[in-house]
PDB file of C-alpha atoms in Angstrom:
ATOM      1  CA  PHE H  41      56.913 123.278 115.294  1.00 57.00           C
ATOM      2  CA  ILE H  42      55.319 120.846 117.736  1.00 66.00           C
ATOM      3  CA  THR H  43      52.980 121.890 120.523  1.00 73.00           C
ATOM      4  CA  SER H  44      51.802 119.758 123.422  1.00 78.00           C
ATOM      5  CA  PRO H  45      48.224 119.925 124.757  1.00 78.00           C
ATOM      6  CA  ASN H  46      49.335 122.278 127.545  1.00 78.00           C
ATOM      7  CA  THR H  47      51.756 124.502 125.578  1.00 76.00           C
ATOM      8  CA  ARG H  48      49.601 125.335 122.542  1.00 76.00           C
ATOM      9  CA  ALA H  49      48.543 128.499 124.382  1.00 77.00           C
ATOM     10  CA  ASN H  50      50.229 129.833 127.512  1.00 77.00           C
ATOM     11  CA  TYR H  51      48.279 131.596 130.238  1.00 78.00           C
ATOM     12  CA  ARG H  52      48.434 135.070 128.663  1.00 80.00           C
ATOM     13  CA  GLU H  53      47.632 133.809 125.159  1.00 83.00           C
ATOM     14  CA  ARG H  54      44.719 131.780 126.450  1.00 85.00           C
ATOM     15  CA  GLN H  55      43.440 134.772 128.414  1.00 85.00           C
ATOM     16  CA  LYS H  56      43.480 136.869 125.229  1.00 85.00           C
ATOM     17  CA  LEU H  57      41.422 134.203 123.463  1.00 86.00           C
ATOM     18  CA  VAL H  58      38.926 134.182 126.344  1.00 88.00           C
ATOM     19  CA  ASN H  59      38.665 137.990 126.297  1.00 85.00           C
ATOM     20  CA  PHE H  60      38.094 138.000 122.525  1.00 83.00           C
ATOM     21  CA  ASN H  61      35.417 135.333 122.802  1.00 85.00           C
ATOM     22  CA  ARG H  62      33.676 137.075 125.708  1.00 86.00           C
ATOM     23  CA  PHE H  63      33.561 140.285 123.670  1.00 83.00           C
ATOM     24  CA  LEU H  64      32.347 138.581 120.474  1.00 80.00           C
ATOM     25  CA  CYS H  65      29.615 136.766 122.415  1.00 81.00           C
ATOM     26  CA  MET H  66      28.158 140.044 123.685  1.00 80.00           C
ATOM     27  CA  THR H  67      26.757 141.024 120.270  1.00 73.00           C
ATOM     28  CA  GLY H  68      26.509 139.845 116.674  1.00 71.00           C
ATOM     29  CA  ILE H  69      27.264 136.398 115.323  1.00 74.00           C
ATOM     30  CA  GLY H  70      29.104 135.251 118.463  1.00 76.00           C
ATOM     31  CA  THR H  71      26.091 135.529 120.732  1.00 81.00           C
ATOM     32  CA  ALA H  72      23.889 133.940 118.054  1.00 80.00           C
ATOM     33  CA  TYR H  73      26.135 130.856 117.989  1.00 79.00           C
ATOM     34  CA  THR H  74      26.417 130.415 121.746  1.00 84.00           C
ATOM     35  CA  ASN H  75      22.738 131.113 122.434  1.00 84.00           C
ATOM     36  CA  ARG H  76      21.624 128.664 119.752  1.00 85.00           C
ATOM     37  CA  LEU H  77      23.943 125.923 121.011  1.00 83.00           C
ATOM     38  CA  THR H  78      22.835 126.520 124.590  1.00 86.00           C
ATOM     39  CA  ASN H  79      19.166 126.302 123.629  1.00 85.00           C
ATOM     40  CA  HIS H  80      19.716 123.098 121.651  1.00 83.00           C
ATOM     41  CA  VAL H  81      21.839 121.351 124.299  1.00 80.00           C
ATOM     42  CA  VAL H  82      20.277 122.523 127.546  1.00 83.00           C
ATOM     43  CA  GLY H  83      16.878 123.963 126.630  1.00 72.00           C
ATOM     44  CA  ASN H  84      14.821 124.433 129.780  1.00 70.00           C
ATOM     45  CA  GLY H  85      17.188 122.271 131.789  1.00 74.00           C
ATOM     46  CA  ILE H  86      18.435 118.710 131.689  1.00 77.00           C
ATOM     47  CA  GLY H  87      16.220 116.540 133.857  1.00 79.00           C
ATOM     48  CA  PHE H  88      17.077 113.442 135.860  1.00 81.00           C
ATOM     49  CA  ARG H  89      15.307 110.093 135.765  1.00 86.00           C
ATOM     50  CA  SER H  90      16.757 107.361 137.949  1.00 89.00           C
ATOM     51  CA  SER H  91      17.274 103.862 136.553  1.00 91.00           C
ATOM     52  CA  VAL H  92      18.974 101.621 139.105  1.00 91.00           C
ATOM     53  CA  ASN H  93      20.381  98.198 138.350  1.00 91.00           C
ATOM     54  CA  ALA H  94      17.724  96.140 140.095  1.00 91.00           C
ATOM     55  CA  GLU H  95      19.482  92.824 139.503  1.00 91.00           C
ATOM     56  CA  TYR H  96      22.774  94.049 140.988  1.00 91.00           C
ATOM     57  CA  LEU H  97      21.002  95.539 144.024  1.00 89.00           C
ATOM     58  CA  GLY H  98      18.841  92.467 144.472  1.00 91.00           C
ATOM     59  CA  LEU H  99      15.585  94.402 144.136  1.00 91.00           C
ATOM     60  CA  GLY H 100      12.261  93.225 142.754  1.00 92.00           C
ATOM     61  CA  LYS H 101      10.320  95.200 140.145  1.00 90.00           C
ATOM     62  CA  LYS H 102       8.212  97.058 142.706  1.00 92.00           C
ATOM     63  CA  GLU H 103      11.219  97.777 144.921  1.00 93.00           C
ATOM     64  CA  ALA H 104      13.237  99.046 141.941  1.00 93.00           C
ATOM     65  CA  LEU H 105      10.365 101.269 140.836  1.00 93.00           C
ATOM     66  CA  ALA H 106      10.069 102.720 144.349  1.00 94.00           C
ATOM     67  CA  LYS H 107      13.838 103.334 144.507  1.00 93.00           C
ATOM     68  CA  ASN H 108      13.841 105.073 141.107  1.00 93.00           C
ATOM     69  CA  GLN H 109      10.962 107.303 142.181  1.00 93.00           C
ATOM     70  CA  GLU H 110      12.735 108.125 145.442  1.00 92.00           C
ATOM     71  CA  LEU H 111      15.982 109.129 143.700  1.00 91.00           C
ATOM     72  CA  THR H 112      14.115 111.170 141.078  1.00 90.00           C
ATOM     73  CA  ARG H 113      12.292 113.025 143.854  1.00 88.00           C
ATOM     74  CA  LEU H 114      15.632 113.762 145.550  1.00 86.00           C
ATOM     75  CA  TRP H 115      16.827 115.479 142.353  1.00 85.00           C
ATOM     76  CA  LYS H 116      13.679 117.606 142.272  1.00 84.00           C
ATOM     77  CA  TYR H 117      14.039 118.476 145.953  1.00 84.00           C
ATOM     78  CA  PHE H 118      17.647 119.548 145.387  1.00 85.00           C
ATOM     79  CA  TRP H 119      16.588 121.957 142.641  1.00 82.00           C
ATOM     80  CA  ASN H 120      13.561 123.255 144.527  1.00 74.00           C
ATOM     81  CA  GLY H 121      13.574 126.920 143.469  1.00 78.00           C
ATOM     82  CA  GLU H 122      17.073 128.422 143.693  1.00 86.00           C
ATOM     83  CA  ASN H 123      18.220 126.461 146.749  1.00 86.00           C
ATOM     84  CA  GLY H 124      20.429 124.165 144.698  1.00 88.00           C
ATOM     85  CA  HIS H 125      22.542 127.149 143.620  1.00 91.00           C
ATOM     86  CA  TYR H 126      25.161 128.395 146.092  1.00 90.00           C
ATOM     87  CA  GLU H 127      24.365 132.100 145.670  1.00 89.00           C
ATOM     88  CA  ARG H 128      20.607 131.310 145.460  1.00 88.00           C
ATOM     89  CA  MET H 129      20.252 133.274 142.220  1.00 90.00           C
ATOM     90  CA  TYR H 130      19.376 130.654 139.575  1.00 88.00           C
ATOM     91  CA  ASN H 131      17.035 127.723 139.271  1.00 86.00           C
ATOM     92  CA  ASN H 132      17.977 124.388 137.704  1.00 85.00           C
ATOM     93  CA  GLY H 133      17.482 125.214 134.010  1.00 86.00           C
ATOM     94  CA  TYR H 134      18.986 128.696 134.128  1.00 88.00           C
ATOM     95  CA  PHE H 135      22.016 127.505 136.118  1.00 90.00           C
ATOM     96  CA  GLN H 136      22.725 124.786 133.541  1.00 90.00           C
ATOM     97  CA  SER H 137      22.283 127.174 130.600  1.00 90.00           C
ATOM     98  CA  LEU H 138      24.496 129.849 132.147  1.00 90.00           C
ATOM     99  CA  THR H 139      27.244 127.345 133.005  1.00 92.00           C
ATOM    100  CA  PHE H 140      27.189 125.822 129.505  1.00 91.00           C
ATOM    101  CA  LYS H 141      27.258 129.235 127.807  1.00 91.00           C
ATOM    102  CA  SER H 142      30.147 130.397 130.007  1.00 92.00           C
ATOM    103  CA  MET H 143      32.037 127.222 129.068  1.00 92.00           C
ATOM    104  CA  LEU H 144      31.638 127.993 125.358  1.00 90.00           C
ATOM    105  CA  GLU H 145      32.954 131.516 125.860  1.00 90.00           C
ATOM    106  CA  GLY H 146      35.764 130.731 128.309  1.00 91.00           C
ATOM    107  CA  GLY H 147      36.779 127.239 127.196  1.00 91.00           C
ATOM    108  CA  ASP H 148      35.896 125.555 130.480  1.00 93.00           C
ATOM    109  CA  ASN H 149      33.963 125.957 133.706  1.00 94.00           C
ATOM    110  CA  PHE H 150      34.370 124.387 137.146  1.00 96.00           C
ATOM    111  CA  ILE H 151      31.487 123.188 139.330  1.00 95.00           C
ATOM    112  CA  PHE H 152      31.874 122.464 143.031  1.00 94.00           C
ATOM    113  CA  PRO H 153      29.363 121.269 145.688  1.00 92.00           C
ATOM    114  CA  ALA H 154      29.995 123.852 148.421  1.00 90.00           C
ATOM    115  CA  ARG H 155      28.753 123.385 151.979  1.00 88.00           C
ATOM    116  CA  VAL H 156      25.904 125.688 153.019  1.00 87.00           C
ATOM    117  CA  LYS H 157      23.898 126.369 156.135  1.00 85.00           C
ATOM    118  CA  PRO H 158      20.456 124.718 156.339  1.00 81.00           C
ATOM    119  CA  ARG H 159      17.946 126.325 154.001  1.00 82.00           C
ATOM    120  CA  LYS H 160      14.169 126.234 154.096  1.00 79.00           C
ATOM    121  CA  ASN H 161      12.752 123.421 151.941  1.00 77.00           C
ATOM    122  CA  HIS H 162      16.297 122.238 151.162  1.00 81.00           C
ATOM    123  CA  ARG H 163      17.370 119.083 152.973  1.00 81.00           C
ATOM    124  CA  PHE H 164      20.907 118.980 151.547  1.00 87.00           C
ATOM    125  CA  PRO H 165      24.005 120.395 153.325  1.00 89.00           C
ATOM    126  CA  PHE H 166      25.522 121.608 150.057  1.00 90.00           C
ATOM    127  CA  ALA H 167      24.707 123.584 146.917  1.00 91.00           C
ATOM    128  CA  LEU H 168      26.412 123.836 143.532  1.00 93.00           C
ATOM    129  CA  GLN H 169      28.839 126.682 142.933  1.00 92.00           C
ATOM    130  CA  THR H 170      30.255 127.445 139.495  1.00 93.00           C
ATOM    131  CA  PHE H 171      33.584 129.145 138.766  1.00 93.00           C
ATOM    132  CA  GLU H 172      34.268 130.751 135.406  1.00 92.00           C
ATOM    133  CA  SER H 173      37.424 130.002 133.447  1.00 92.00           C
ATOM    134  CA  GLU H 174      39.162 133.227 134.541  1.00 90.00           C
ATOM    135  CA  ARG H 175      38.748 132.381 138.238  1.00 91.00           C
ATOM    136  CA  VAL H 176      40.951 129.265 138.039  1.00 92.00           C
ATOM    137  CA  SER H 177      44.622 130.269 137.859  1.00 89.00           C
ATOM    138  CA  THR H 178      48.010 129.375 139.266  1.00 87.00           C
ATOM    139  CA  PRO H 179      48.693 131.146 142.609  1.00 86.00           C
ATOM    140  CA  ASN H 180      51.310 133.883 142.858  1.00 80.00           C
ATOM    141  CA  GLY H 181      54.777 132.505 143.435  1.00 66.00           C
ATOM    142  CA  GLU H 182      54.096 129.420 141.313  1.00 73.00           C
ATOM    143  CA  VAL H 183      54.733 128.955 137.607  1.00 71.00           C
ATOM    144  CA  SER H 184      53.262 126.587 135.049  1.00 74.00           C
ATOM    145  CA  ASN H 185      55.477 123.504 134.971  1.00 78.00           C
ATOM    146  CA  ASN H 186      55.145 119.733 135.303  1.00 80.00           C
ATOM    147  CA  ARG H 187      53.151 120.295 138.491  1.00 86.00           C
ATOM    148  CA  PHE H 188      51.037 123.420 137.853  1.00 88.00           C
ATOM    149  CA  VAL H 189      49.074 124.050 134.653  1.00 88.00           C
ATOM    150  CA  ASP H 190      46.955 127.232 134.711  1.00 89.00           C
ATOM    151  CA  GLY H 191      45.471 126.717 138.161  1.00 90.00           C
ATOM    152  CA  ILE H 192      45.401 122.903 138.161  1.00 92.00           C
ATOM    153  CA  GLU H 193      47.925 120.993 140.271  1.00 93.00           C
ATOM    154  CA  LYS H 194      49.056 117.477 139.355  1.00 92.00           C
ATOM    155  CA  ASN H 195      50.566 114.811 141.586  1.00 91.00           C
ATOM    156  CA  ASP H 196      53.771 112.835 140.963  1.00 90.00           C
ATOM    157  CA  GLN H 197      51.869 110.538 138.589  1.00 90.00           C
ATOM    158  CA  GLY H 198      50.641 113.464 136.488  1.00 88.00           C
ATOM    159  CA  ILE H 199      47.034 113.124 137.711  1.00 91.00           C
ATOM    160  CA  PRO H 200      45.185 116.395 138.504  1.00 93.00           C
ATOM    161  CA  PHE H 201      44.201 116.440 142.172  1.00 94.00           C
ATOM    162  CA  ARG H 202      43.708 120.096 143.126  1.00 95.00           C
ATOM    163  CA  VAL H 203      42.220 123.251 141.577  1.00 94.00           C
ATOM    164  CA  TYR H 204      43.041 126.807 142.691  1.00 94.00           C
ATOM    165  CA  VAL H 205      40.246 129.381 142.549  1.00 92.00           C
ATOM    166  CA  ALA H 206      41.168 133.060 142.768  1.00 89.00           C
ATOM    167  CA  SER H 207      39.384 135.064 145.448  1.00 85.00           C
ATOM    168  CA  SER H 208      39.367 138.715 146.496  1.00 76.00           C
ATOM    169  CA  GLY H 209      41.073 138.073 149.838  1.00 67.00           C
ATOM    170  CA  ASN H 210      40.890 141.257 151.938  1.00 65.00           C
ATOM    171  CA  LYS H 211      40.876 143.599 148.945  1.00 61.00           C
ATOM    172  CA  SER H 212      38.075 146.109 148.576  1.00 61.00           C
ATOM    173  CA  GLY H 213      37.180 149.093 146.436  1.00 59.00           C
ATOM    174  CA  GLN H 214      37.262 147.208 143.125  1.00 61.00           C
ATOM    175  CA  ALA H 215      34.467 145.213 141.541  1.00 67.00           C
ATOM    176  CA  ASP H 216      35.282 141.499 141.244  1.00 70.00           C
ATOM    177  CA  PRO H 217      39.011 141.736 142.175  1.00 70.00           C
ATOM    178  CA  GLU H 218      39.242 137.933 141.931  1.00 72.00           C
ATOM    179  CA  TYR H 219      39.092 138.380 138.146  1.00 75.00           C
ATOM    180  CA  PHE H 220      41.639 141.184 137.800  1.00 72.00           C
ATOM    181  CA  ASN H 221      43.771 141.409 140.934  1.00 71.00           C
ATOM    182  CA  ALA H 222      43.355 138.325 143.079  1.00 75.00           C
ATOM    183  CA  GLY H 223      44.382 138.587 146.687  1.00 74.00           C
ATOM    184  CA  ASP H 224      44.231 134.912 147.554  1.00 84.00           C
ATOM    185  CA  TRP H 225      43.575 131.471 146.079  1.00 90.00           C
ATOM    186  CA  GLN H 226      41.231 128.818 147.440  1.00 90.00           C
ATOM    187  CA  PRO H 227      42.515 125.252 146.910  1.00 92.00           C
ATOM    188  CA  LEU H 228      39.780 122.737 146.071  1.00 94.00           C
ATOM    189  CA  SER H 229      40.516 119.015 146.157  1.00 94.00           C
ATOM    190  CA  ILE H 230      39.224 117.367 143.001  1.00 95.00           C
ATOM    191  CA  TYR H 231      38.546 114.131 144.896  1.00 94.00           C
ATOM    192  CA  GLY H 232      37.065 113.843 148.376  1.00 90.00           C
ATOM    193  CA  PRO H 233      39.746 113.016 150.983  1.00 87.00           C
ATOM    194  CA  ASN H 234      37.571 110.404 152.708  1.00 87.00           C
ATOM    195  CA  THR H 235      35.514 108.926 149.864  1.00 88.00           C
ATOM    196  CA  GLY H 236      37.772 109.438 146.846  1.00 90.00           C
ATOM    197  CA  ILE H 237      34.687 110.525 144.889  1.00 91.00           C
ATOM    198  CA  ARG H 238      35.106 113.405 142.427  1.00 94.00           C
ATOM    199  CA  GLN H 239      33.810 116.678 143.871  1.00 93.00           C
ATOM    200  CA  VAL H 240      35.168 119.224 141.361  1.00 95.00           C
ATOM    201  CA  PHE H 241      33.730 118.852 137.882  1.00 94.00           C
ATOM    202  CA  GLN H 242      35.292 120.544 134.877  1.00 94.00           C
ATOM    203  CA  LEU H 243      32.966 121.300 131.979  1.00 91.00           C
ATOM    204  CA  LYS H 244      35.313 121.661 129.009  1.00 90.00           C
ATOM    205  CA  ASN H 245      34.892 122.599 125.348  1.00 84.00           C
ATOM    206  CA  LEU H 246      35.202 119.260 123.566  1.00 79.00           C
ATOM    207  CA  ALA H 247      35.493 120.820 120.093  1.00 74.00           C
ATOM    208  CA  GLN H 248      38.932 122.297 120.905  1.00 74.00           C
ATOM    209  CA  ASP H 249      40.077 119.621 123.354  1.00 78.00           C
ATOM    210  CA  ARG H 250      43.170 117.398 123.148  1.00 81.00           C
ATOM    211  CA  PRO H 251      44.172 114.314 125.155  1.00 86.00           C
ATOM    212  CA  GLY H 252      46.002 115.419 128.272  1.00 85.00           C
ATOM    213  CA  ALA H 253      44.946 119.076 128.024  1.00 86.00           C
ATOM    214  CA  MET H 254      44.264 120.539 131.453  1.00 88.00           C
ATOM    215  CA  ARG H 255      42.363 123.627 130.279  1.00 89.00           C
ATOM    216  CA  GLY H 256      39.840 124.240 127.529  1.00 89.00           C
ATOM    217  CA  ILE H 257      39.995 126.608 124.563  1.00 88.00           C
ATOM    218  CA  PRO H 258      37.013 128.936 123.783  1.00 87.00           C
ATOM    219  CA  PHE H 259      34.561 127.569 121.236  1.00 84.00           C
ATOM    220  CA  LEU H 260      34.792 130.440 118.742  1.00 81.00           C
ATOM    221  CA  THR H 261      38.614 130.512 118.631  1.00 79.00           C
ATOM    222  CA  PRO H 262      38.931 129.112 115.051  1.00 75.00           C
ATOM    223  CA  ALA H 263      36.389 131.626 113.747  1.00 72.00           C
ATOM    224  CA  THR H 264      37.479 134.677 115.744  1.00 69.00           C
ATOM    225  CA  GLY H 265      39.164 136.389 112.779  1.00 69.00           C
ATOM    226  CA  LEU H 266      36.244 135.679 110.433  1.00 66.00           C
ATOM    227  CA  ILE H 267      33.711 137.051 112.928  1.00 66.00           C
ATOM    228  CA  ILE H 268      35.761 140.224 113.470  1.00 66.00           C
ATOM    229  CA  ASP H 269      36.044 140.698 109.677  1.00 63.00           C
ATOM    230  CA  HIS H 270      32.297 140.173 109.302  1.00 55.00           C
ATOM    231  CA  ASN H 271      31.487 142.671 112.046  1.00 61.00           C
ATOM    232  CA  GLU H 272      33.844 145.258 110.511  1.00 62.00           C
ATOM    233  CA  LEU H 273      32.295 144.697 107.072  1.00 54.00           C
ATOM    234  CA  THR H 274      28.791 145.098 108.489  1.00 60.00           C
ATOM    235  CA  GLU H 275      29.823 148.285 110.285  1.00 66.00           C
ATOM    236  CA  SER H 276      31.409 149.747 107.139  1.00 67.00           C
ATOM    237  CA  VAL H 277      28.285 148.972 105.072  1.00 57.00           C
ATOM    238  CA  LEU H 278      26.087 150.679 107.661  1.00 64.00           C
ATOM    239  CA  LYS H 279      28.371 153.725 107.743  1.00 69.00           C
ATOM    240  CA  ALA H 280      28.299 153.919 103.936  1.00 66.00           C
ATOM    241  CA  ALA H 281      24.495 153.733 103.958  1.00 68.00           C
ATOM    242  CA  LYS H 282      24.298 156.546 106.529  1.00 69.00           C
ATOM    243  CA  ILE H 283      26.643 158.737 104.475  1.00 69.00           C
ATOM    244  CA  GLN H 284      24.581 158.131 101.333  1.00 68.00           C
ATOM    245  CA  SER H 285      21.373 159.021 103.167  1.00 71.00           C
ATOM    246  CA  ILE H 286      22.934 162.265 104.382  1.00 71.00           C
ATOM    247  CA  PHE H 287      23.929 163.285 100.842  1.00 65.00           C
ATOM    248  CA  ALA H 288      20.507 162.226  99.538  1.00 67.00           C
ATOM    249  CA  ALA H 289      18.841 164.476 102.103  1.00 61.00           C
ATOM    250  CA  ILE H 290      21.051 167.423 101.031  1.00 61.00           C
TER     251      ILE H 290
END
């Protein structure tokens, strides 16, 4: 049978894949794969070095050098300590590593420059906020169709223009209800209404991607069965060794 990029796994099937991958990445081979990839790709954090088009901007060599140094300093100022992160929990390198690792486990991750109040030693009116794959979902009362695809809304031309992020609403008494029992959804415009510049960035697993696919598939999906079999085999060998040691002691 034929599957399209957005019907190869419906919401529930995709959520099962994400749950499996999250579990496998907690221990064993799964976490070894994701940690190794994260270390190789991100390391201590991807840096920024400006390189403007001096000819296009009409700048001389000294002016271009000064502009590059200014823009590079702005990047460093933005990531001064944890101020560049919305919740002020992670510095530059750790934020990048955590976002990349979450993308491998969940299939995709969404990054949004949220407005913040002025912070000490932080001259920017925004900070980066990341939303895990499970947080982006279609609001209650809507179904996946030509307009909605797992939390992403498309316009009449089929172009994604809005993302819906689950939030807790007024619910209390449960940890992280936005993951399990969302009370509300926050719509985020992918492109700025005044500038038209992209402001919601989707980091998606390229290894399992297809043209036109709105959502990503977890990295370990093709090897999920093999990893489970390996873990069960390892567990059975350990149990057999323990039983043999018990009889040997008797």
